[in-house]
mmCIF file of C-alpha atoms in Angstrom:
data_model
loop_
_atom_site.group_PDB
_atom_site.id
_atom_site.type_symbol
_atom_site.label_atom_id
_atom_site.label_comp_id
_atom_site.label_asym_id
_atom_site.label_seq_id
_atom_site.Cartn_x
_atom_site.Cartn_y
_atom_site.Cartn_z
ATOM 1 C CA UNK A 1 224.861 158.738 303.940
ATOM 2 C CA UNK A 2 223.784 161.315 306.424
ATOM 3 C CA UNK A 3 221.965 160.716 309.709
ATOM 4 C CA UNK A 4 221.762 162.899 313.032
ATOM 5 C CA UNK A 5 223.460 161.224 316.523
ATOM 6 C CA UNK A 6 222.373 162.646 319.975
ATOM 7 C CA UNK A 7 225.371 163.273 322.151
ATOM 8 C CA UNK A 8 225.628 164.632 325.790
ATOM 9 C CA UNK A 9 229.210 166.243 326.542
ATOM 10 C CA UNK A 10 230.333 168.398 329.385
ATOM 11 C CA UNK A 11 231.813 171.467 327.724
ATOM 12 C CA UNK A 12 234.020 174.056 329.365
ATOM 13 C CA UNK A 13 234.241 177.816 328.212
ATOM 14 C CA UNK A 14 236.962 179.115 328.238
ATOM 15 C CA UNK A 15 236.938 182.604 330.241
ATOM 16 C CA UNK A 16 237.542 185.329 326.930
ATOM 17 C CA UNK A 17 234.391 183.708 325.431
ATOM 18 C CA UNK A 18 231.901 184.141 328.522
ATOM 19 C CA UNK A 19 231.627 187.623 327.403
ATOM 20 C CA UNK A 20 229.767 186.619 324.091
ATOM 21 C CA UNK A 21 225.657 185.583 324.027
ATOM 22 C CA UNK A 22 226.207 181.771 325.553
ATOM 23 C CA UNK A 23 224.555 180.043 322.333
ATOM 24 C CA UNK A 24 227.409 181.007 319.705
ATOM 25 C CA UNK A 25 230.302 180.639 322.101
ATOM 26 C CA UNK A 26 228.480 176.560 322.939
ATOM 27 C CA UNK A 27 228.233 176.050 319.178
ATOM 28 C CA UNK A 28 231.776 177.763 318.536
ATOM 29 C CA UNK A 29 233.110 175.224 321.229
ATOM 30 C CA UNK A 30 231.352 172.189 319.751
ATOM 31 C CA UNK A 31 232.955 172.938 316.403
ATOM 32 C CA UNK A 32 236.280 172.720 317.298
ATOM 33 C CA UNK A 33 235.615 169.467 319.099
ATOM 34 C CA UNK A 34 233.911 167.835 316.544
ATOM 35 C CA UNK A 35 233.110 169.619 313.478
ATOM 36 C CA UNK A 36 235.241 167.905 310.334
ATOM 37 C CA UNK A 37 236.643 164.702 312.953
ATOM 38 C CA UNK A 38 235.921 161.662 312.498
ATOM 39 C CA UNK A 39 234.950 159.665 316.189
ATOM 40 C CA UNK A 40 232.029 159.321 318.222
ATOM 41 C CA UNK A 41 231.089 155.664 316.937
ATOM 42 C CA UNK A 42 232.824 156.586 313.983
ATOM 43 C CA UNK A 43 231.309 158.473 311.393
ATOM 44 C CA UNK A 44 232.886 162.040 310.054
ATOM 45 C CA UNK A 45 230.644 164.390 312.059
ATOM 46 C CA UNK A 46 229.263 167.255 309.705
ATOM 47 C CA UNK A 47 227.690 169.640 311.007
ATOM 48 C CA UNK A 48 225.905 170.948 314.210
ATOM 49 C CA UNK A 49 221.798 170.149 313.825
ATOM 50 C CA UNK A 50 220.682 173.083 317.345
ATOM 51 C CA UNK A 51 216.663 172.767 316.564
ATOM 52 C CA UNK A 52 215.454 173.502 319.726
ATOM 53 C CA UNK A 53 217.450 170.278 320.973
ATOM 54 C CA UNK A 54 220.597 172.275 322.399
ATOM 55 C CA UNK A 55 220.056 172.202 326.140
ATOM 56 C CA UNK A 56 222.518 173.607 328.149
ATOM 57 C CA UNK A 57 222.752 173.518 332.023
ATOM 58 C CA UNK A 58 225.545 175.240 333.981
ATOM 59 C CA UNK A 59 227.033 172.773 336.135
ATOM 60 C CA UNK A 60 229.591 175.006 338.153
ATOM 61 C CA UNK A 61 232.272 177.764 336.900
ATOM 62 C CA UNK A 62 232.139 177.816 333.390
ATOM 63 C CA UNK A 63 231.154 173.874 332.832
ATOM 64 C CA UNK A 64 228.425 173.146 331.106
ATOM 65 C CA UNK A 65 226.355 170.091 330.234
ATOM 66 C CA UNK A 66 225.613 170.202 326.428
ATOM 67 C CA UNK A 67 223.052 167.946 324.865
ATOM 68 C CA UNK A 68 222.647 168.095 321.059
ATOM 69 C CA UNK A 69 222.450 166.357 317.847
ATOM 70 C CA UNK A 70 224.865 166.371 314.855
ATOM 71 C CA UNK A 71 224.975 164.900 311.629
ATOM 72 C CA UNK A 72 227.452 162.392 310.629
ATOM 73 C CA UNK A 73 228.201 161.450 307.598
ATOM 74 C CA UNK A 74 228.736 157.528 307.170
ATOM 75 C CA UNK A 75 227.998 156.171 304.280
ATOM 76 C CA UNK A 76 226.075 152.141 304.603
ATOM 77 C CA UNK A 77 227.133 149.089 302.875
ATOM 78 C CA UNK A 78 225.581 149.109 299.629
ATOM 79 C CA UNK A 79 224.394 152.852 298.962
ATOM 80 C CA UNK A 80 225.414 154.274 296.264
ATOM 81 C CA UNK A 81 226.892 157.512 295.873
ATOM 82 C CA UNK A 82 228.095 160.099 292.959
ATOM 83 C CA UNK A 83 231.690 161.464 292.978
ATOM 84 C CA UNK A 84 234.581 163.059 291.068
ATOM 85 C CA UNK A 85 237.491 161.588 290.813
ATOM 86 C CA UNK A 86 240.499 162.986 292.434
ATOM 87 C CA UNK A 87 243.609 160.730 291.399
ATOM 88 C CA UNK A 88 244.100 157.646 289.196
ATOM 89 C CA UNK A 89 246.816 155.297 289.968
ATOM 90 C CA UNK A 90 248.004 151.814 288.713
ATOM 91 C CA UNK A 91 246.259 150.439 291.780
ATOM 92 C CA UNK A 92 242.936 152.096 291.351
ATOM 93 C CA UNK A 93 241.108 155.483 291.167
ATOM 94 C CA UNK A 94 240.504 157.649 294.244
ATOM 95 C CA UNK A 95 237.198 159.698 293.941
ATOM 96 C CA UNK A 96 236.316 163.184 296.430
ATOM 97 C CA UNK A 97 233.060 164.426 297.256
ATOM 98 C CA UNK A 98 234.527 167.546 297.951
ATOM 99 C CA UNK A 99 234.214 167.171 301.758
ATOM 100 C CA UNK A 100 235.509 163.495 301.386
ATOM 101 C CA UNK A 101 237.972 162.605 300.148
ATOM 102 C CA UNK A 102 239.463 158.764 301.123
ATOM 103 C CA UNK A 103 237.124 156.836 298.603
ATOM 104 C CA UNK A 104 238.914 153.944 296.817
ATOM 105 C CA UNK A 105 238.190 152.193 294.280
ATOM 106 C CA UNK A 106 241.050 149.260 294.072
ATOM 107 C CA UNK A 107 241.639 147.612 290.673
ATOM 108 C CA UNK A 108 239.652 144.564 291.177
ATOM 109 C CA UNK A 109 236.792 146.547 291.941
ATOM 110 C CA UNK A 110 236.815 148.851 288.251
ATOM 111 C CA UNK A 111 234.491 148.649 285.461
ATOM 112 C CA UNK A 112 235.994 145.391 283.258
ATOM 113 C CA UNK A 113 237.504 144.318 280.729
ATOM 114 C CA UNK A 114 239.907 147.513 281.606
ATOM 115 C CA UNK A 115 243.029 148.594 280.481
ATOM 116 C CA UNK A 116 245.867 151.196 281.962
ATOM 117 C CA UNK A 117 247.425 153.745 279.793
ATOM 118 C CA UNK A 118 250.418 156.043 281.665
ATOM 119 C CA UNK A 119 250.094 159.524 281.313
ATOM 120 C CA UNK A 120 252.848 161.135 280.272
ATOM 121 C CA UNK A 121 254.918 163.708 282.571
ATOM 122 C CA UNK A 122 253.026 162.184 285.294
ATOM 123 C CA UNK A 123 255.048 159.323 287.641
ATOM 124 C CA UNK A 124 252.327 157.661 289.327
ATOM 125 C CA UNK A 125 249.539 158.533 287.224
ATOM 126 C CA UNK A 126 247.364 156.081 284.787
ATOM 127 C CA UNK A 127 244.390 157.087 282.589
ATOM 128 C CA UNK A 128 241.930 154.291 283.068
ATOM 129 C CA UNK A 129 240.063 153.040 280.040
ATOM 130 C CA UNK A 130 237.011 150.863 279.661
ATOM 131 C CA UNK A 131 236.204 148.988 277.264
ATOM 132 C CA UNK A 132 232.543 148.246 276.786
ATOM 133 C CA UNK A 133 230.622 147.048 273.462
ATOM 134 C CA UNK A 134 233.807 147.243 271.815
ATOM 135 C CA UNK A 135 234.304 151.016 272.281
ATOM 136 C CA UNK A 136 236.658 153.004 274.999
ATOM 137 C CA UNK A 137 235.711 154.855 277.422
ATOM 138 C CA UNK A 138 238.208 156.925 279.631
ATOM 139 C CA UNK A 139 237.839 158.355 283.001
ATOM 140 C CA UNK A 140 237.998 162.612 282.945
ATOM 141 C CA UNK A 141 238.122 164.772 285.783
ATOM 142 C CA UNK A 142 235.118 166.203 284.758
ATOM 143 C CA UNK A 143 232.995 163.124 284.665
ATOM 144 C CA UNK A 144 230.311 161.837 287.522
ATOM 145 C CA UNK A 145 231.380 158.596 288.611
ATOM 146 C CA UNK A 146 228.494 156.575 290.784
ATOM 147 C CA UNK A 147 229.744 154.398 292.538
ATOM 148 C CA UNK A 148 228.274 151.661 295.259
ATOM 149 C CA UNK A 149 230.006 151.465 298.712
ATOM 150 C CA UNK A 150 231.211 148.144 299.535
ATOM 151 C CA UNK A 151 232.934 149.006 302.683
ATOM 152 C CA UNK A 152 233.825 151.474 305.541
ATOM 153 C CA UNK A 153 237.409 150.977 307.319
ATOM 154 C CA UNK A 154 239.067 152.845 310.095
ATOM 155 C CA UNK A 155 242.290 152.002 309.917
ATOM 156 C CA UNK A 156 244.340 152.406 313.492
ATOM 157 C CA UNK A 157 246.249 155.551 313.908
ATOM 158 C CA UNK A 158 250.296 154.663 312.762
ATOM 159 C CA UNK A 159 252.753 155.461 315.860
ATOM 160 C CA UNK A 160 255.266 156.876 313.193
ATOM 161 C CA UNK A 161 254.474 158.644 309.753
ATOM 162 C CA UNK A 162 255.012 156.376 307.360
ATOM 163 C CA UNK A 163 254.490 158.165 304.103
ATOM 164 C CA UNK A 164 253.629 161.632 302.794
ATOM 165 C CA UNK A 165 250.279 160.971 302.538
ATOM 166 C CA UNK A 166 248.328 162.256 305.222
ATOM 167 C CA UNK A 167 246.672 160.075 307.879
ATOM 168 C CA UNK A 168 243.071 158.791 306.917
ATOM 169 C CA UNK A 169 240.763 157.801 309.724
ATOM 170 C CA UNK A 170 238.292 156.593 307.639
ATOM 171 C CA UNK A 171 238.572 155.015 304.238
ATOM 172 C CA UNK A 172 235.539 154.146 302.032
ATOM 173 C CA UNK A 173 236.063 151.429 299.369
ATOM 174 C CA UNK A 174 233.539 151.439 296.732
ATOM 175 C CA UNK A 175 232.936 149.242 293.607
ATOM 176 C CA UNK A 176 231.915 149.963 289.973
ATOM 177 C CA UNK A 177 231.329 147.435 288.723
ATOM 178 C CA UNK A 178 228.591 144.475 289.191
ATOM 179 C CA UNK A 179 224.531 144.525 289.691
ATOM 180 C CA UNK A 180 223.660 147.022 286.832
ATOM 181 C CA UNK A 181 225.039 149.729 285.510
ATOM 182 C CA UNK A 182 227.538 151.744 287.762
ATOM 183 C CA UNK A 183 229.986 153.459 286.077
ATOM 184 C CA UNK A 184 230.848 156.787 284.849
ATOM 185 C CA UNK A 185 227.904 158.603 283.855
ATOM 186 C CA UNK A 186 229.194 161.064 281.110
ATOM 187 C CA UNK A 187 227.410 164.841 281.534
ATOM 188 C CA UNK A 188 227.657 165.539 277.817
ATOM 189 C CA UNK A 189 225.237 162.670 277.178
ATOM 190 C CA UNK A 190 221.995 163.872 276.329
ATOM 191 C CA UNK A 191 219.750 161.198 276.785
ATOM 192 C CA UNK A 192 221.777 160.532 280.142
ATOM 193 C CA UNK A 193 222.439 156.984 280.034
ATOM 194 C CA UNK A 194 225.121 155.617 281.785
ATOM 195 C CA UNK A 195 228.060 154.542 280.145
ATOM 196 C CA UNK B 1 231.123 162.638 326.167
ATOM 197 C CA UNK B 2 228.202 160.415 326.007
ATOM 198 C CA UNK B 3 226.388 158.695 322.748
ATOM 199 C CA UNK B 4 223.050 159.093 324.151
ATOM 200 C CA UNK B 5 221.612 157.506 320.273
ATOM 201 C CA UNK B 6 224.195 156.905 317.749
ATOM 202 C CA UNK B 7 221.421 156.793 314.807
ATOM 203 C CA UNK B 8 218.854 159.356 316.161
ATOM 204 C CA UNK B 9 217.456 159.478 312.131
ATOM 205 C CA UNK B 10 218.686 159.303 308.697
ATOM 206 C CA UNK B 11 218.791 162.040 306.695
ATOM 207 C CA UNK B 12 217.910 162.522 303.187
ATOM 208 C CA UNK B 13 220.350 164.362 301.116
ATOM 209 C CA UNK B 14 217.560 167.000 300.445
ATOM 210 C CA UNK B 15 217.257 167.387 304.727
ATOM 211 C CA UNK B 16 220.831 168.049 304.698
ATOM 212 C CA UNK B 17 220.620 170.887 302.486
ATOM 213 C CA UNK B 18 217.924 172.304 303.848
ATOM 214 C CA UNK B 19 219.369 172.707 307.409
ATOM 215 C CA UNK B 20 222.616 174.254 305.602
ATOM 216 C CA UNK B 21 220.593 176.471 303.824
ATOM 217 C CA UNK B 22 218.381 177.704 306.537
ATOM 218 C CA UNK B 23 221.852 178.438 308.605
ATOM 219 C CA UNK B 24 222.436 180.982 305.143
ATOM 220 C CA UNK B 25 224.786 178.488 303.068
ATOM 221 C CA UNK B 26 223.979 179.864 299.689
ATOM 222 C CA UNK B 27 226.252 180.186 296.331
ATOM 223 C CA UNK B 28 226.492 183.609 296.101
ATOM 224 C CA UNK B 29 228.657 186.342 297.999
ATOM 225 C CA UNK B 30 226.732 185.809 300.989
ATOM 226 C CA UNK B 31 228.815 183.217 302.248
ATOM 227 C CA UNK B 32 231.599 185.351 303.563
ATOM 228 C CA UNK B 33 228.986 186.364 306.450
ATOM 229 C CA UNK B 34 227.179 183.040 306.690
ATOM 230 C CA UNK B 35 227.782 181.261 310.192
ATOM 231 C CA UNK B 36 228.681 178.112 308.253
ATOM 232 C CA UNK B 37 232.014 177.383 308.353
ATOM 233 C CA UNK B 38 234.416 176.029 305.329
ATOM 234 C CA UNK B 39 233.745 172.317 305.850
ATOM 235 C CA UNK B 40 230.000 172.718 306.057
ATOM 236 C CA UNK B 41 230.366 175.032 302.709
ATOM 237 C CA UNK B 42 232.124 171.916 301.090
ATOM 238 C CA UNK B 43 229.460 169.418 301.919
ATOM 239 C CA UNK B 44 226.383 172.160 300.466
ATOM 240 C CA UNK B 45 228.481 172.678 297.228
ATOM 241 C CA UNK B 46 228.551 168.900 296.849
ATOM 242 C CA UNK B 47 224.602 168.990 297.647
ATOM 243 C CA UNK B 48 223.685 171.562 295.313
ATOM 244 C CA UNK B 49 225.586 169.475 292.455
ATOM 245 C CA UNK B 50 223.149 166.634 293.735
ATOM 246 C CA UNK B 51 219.487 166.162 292.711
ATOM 247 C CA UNK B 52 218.566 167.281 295.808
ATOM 248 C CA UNK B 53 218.918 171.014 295.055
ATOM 249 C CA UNK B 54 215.932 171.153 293.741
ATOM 250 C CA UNK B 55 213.531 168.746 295.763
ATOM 251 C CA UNK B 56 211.304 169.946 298.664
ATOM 252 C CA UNK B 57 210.081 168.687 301.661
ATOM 253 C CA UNK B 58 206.285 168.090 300.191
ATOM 254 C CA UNK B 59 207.865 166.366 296.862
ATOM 255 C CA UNK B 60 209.806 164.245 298.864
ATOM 256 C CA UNK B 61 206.753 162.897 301.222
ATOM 257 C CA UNK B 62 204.704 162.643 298.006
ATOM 258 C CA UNK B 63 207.781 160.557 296.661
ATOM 259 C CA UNK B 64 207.293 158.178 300.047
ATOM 260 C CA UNK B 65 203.476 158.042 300.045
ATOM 261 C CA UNK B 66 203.195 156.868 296.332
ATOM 262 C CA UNK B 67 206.253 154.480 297.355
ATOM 263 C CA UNK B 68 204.545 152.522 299.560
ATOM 264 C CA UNK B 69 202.733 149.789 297.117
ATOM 265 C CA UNK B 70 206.291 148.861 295.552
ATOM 266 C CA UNK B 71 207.337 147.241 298.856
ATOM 267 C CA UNK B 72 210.665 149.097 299.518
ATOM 268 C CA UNK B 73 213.337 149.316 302.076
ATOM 269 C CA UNK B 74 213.842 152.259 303.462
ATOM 270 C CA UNK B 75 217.237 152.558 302.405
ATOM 271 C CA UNK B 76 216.443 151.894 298.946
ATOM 272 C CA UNK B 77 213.968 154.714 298.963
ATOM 273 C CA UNK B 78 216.502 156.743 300.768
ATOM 274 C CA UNK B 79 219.153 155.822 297.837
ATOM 275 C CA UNK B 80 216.225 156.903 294.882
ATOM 276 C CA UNK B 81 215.634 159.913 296.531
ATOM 277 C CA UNK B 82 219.286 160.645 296.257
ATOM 278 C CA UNK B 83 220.201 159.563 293.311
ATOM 279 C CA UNK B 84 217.115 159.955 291.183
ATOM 280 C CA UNK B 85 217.657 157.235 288.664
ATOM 281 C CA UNK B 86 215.824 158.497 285.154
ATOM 282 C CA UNK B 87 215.294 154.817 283.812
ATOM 283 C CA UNK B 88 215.690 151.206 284.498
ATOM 284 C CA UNK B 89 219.408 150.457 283.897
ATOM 285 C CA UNK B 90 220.383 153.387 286.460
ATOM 286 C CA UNK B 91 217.520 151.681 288.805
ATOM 287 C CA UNK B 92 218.802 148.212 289.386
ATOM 288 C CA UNK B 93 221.855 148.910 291.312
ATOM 289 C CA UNK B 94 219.771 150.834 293.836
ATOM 290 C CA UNK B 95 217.426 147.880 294.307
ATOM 291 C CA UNK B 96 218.356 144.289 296.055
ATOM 292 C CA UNK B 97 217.118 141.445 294.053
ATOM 293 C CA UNK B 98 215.364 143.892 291.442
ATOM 294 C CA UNK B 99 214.147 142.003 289.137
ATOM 295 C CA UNK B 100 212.937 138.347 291.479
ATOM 296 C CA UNK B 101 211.095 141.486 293.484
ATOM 297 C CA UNK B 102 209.682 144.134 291.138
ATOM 298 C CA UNK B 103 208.928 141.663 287.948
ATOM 299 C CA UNK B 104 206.865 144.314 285.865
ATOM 300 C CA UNK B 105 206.360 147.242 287.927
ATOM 301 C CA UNK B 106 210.253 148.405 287.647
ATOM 302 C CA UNK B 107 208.866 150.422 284.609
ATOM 303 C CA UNK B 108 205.901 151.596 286.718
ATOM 304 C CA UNK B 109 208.482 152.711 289.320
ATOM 305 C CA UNK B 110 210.602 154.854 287.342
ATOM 306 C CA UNK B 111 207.548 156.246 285.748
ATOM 307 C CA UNK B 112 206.827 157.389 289.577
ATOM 308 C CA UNK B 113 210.567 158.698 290.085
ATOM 309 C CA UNK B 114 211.095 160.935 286.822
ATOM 310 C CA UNK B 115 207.151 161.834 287.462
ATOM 311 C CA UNK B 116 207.848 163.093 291.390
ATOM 312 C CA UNK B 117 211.299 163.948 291.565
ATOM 313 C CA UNK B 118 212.659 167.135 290.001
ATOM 314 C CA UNK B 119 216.143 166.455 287.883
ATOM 315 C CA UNK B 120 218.793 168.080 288.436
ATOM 316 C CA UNK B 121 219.145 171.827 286.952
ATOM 317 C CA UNK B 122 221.953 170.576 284.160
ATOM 318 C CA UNK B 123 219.711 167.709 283.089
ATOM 319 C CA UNK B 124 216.555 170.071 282.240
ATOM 320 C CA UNK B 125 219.213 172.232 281.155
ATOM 321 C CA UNK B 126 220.573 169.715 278.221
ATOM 322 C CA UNK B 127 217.194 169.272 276.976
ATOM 323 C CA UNK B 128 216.514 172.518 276.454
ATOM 324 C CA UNK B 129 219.517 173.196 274.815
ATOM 325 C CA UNK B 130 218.286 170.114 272.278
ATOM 326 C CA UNK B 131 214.717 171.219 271.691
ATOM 327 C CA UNK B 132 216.176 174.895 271.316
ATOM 328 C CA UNK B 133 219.104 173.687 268.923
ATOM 329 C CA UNK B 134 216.198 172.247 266.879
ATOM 330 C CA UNK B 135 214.010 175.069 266.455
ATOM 331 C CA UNK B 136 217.061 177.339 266.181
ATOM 332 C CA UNK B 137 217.894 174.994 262.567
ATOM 333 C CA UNK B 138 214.641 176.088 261.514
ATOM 334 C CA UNK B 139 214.888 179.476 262.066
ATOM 335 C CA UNK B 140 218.268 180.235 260.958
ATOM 336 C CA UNK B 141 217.280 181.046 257.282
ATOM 337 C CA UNK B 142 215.114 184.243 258.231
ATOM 338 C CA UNK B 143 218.084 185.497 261.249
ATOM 339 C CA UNK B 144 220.855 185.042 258.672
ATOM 340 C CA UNK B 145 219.181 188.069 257.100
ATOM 341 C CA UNK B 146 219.217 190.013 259.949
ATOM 342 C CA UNK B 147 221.915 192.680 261.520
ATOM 343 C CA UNK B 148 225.317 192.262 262.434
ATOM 344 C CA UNK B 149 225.065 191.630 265.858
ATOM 345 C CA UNK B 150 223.466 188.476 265.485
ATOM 346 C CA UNK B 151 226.269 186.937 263.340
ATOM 347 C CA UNK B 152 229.019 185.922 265.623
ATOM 348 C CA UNK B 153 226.160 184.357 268.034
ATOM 349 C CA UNK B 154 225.171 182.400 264.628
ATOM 350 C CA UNK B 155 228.615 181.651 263.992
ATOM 351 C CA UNK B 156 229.255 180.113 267.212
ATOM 352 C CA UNK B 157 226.613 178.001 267.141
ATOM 353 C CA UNK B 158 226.980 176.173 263.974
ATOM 354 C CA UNK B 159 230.231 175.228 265.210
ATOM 355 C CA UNK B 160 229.041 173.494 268.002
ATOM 356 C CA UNK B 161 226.210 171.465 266.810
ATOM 357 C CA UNK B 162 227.404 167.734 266.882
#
């Protein structure tokens, strides 16, 4: 889900930080721009990768030409990935890997045969329930859930906030169910199958 | 700003954590100092909650090496050394067409994987607890005879065998 992208940008320093040894100031810079964002051919850029691949040439006043690589994360059609989950709704669960968190998994997509139970005290909130070789199975917090990624969207920015939730730039919808055994992989299991 | 390669390399989960480590990500109390910043620290505690905590850079070519006669994609191997599936049932989702492609040797391959690949700390963790559980049963008898101080860890115990 991880892989490095070489990028070229011309980078301007702003005066208070010209003071400071020119490598942390660059790097400093470079985080604001793109640490935590999604862009650059889309991906959710991570992290800065310097090796000995940060070249830096100073063009005129403070400008410089940066070159460097950074790792994006973006996961491919068809890995498959461990998560926890983060909220479970009647239309699906939503699962966080701590630094991402806009993975859905959409009703259609859950382990089956399935069933819903409210819980109580919460509005929006369902306990999902599985029912496989005739026992149940419910979804904790605490549980692993490995899921297979069956798409990446970016959905356009909205011109007006629509809801409270906050914008997403990129959404990940996974599936659990279908070609082996996805699922929730319970931790208290000692021979570790998957249930 | 210019893509010069949008895919200069994928990286294994096990890469990843090794480049946050060597910038001084660790668990402890020396992350206040660490010049990795809050989003990077998210992405290494997810990492070190991954099998890749404890896999190295010579494992992981040994992995690739012994790979080579199962005829795999590189993603697939890419997704095993990620996930580290520990049988067959947690292998077939990782591998297109498993069984048209690897017939017999699926058992040969996971024999590779749990051979190679470290598990993860809480996995060797739950078997010792099992094997110790056991030989705790057999000792209990000659402890139960023993001082005080050993009786509430006793006591404990019994209560949470299954």
């Amino acid at each position: 889900m991880f892989f490095l992208s070489e990028i070229e940008h011309t980078l301007m320093l702003p005066p208070h930080l010209l003071n400071r040894p020119l490598d942390e100031a660059i790097k400093e810079q470079l985080d604001l721009i793109f640490l935590d964002k999604v862009s650059l051919s889309l991906s959710l850029s991570l992290s800065l990768y310097f090796l000995h691949l940060l070249t830096y040439t100073l063009l005129a006043d403070s400008y410089f030409l940066v070159k460097f690589r950074l790792v994006m994360f973006r996961p491919f059609v068809g890995e498959i990935i461990t998560a926890r989950l983060k909220e479970s709704t009647v239309d699906g669960l939503r699962l966080s890997l701590g630094f991402f968190d806009d993975i859905y998994v959409p009703v259609p997509f859950l382990f089956s045969p399935n069933r819903n139970e409210p819980v109580p005290g919460h509005r929006n909130r369902v306990n999902w329930i599985w029912n496989y070789m005739d026992e149940d199975y419910s979804v904790d917090a605490e549980d692993e859930i490995m899921f297979k990624v069956h798409d990446v969207s970016y959905p356009p920015i909205p011109l007006e906030p629509k809801d409270v939730k906050p914008f997403a730039p990129m959404v990940v919808t996974a599936l659990l169910h279908g070609g082996g055994d996805l699922g929730v992989k319970h931790l208290d299991c000692g021979e570790g199958s998957i249930v | 700003m210019k893509i010069i390669e949008a895919s200069a390399g994928a990286l294994t989960n096990f890469e990843l954590l090794d480049l946050l480590r060597s910038r001084g990500a660790g668990k402890d109390a020396s992350r206040a100092i660490a010049t990795v910043s809050q989003s990077e620290f998210k992405v290494f505690d997810y990492l070190e909650g991954t099998v890749a905590c404890n896999q190295t850079r010579e494992i992981i070519d040994n992995f690739v090496a012994e790979c080579q006669k199962f005829d795999l994609a590189k993603a697939e191997i890419l997704n095993i050394v990620n996930i580290r599936p520990r049988n067959e049932p947690e292998l077939f989702p990782l591998i297109e067409e498993c069984e048209s492609r690897m017939e017999d040797k699926a058992e040969e391959l996971v024999e590779t994987i749990t051979r190679i690949l470290p598990p993860h700390p809480s996995q060797v963790d739950e078997a010792n607890e099992e094997a110790a559980e056991g030989e705790e049963e057999e000792t209990e008898p000659e402890q139960a005879a023993e001082g005080e101080g050993d009786g509430e860890g006793q006591e404990e115990e019994e209560e949470t065998e299954p």
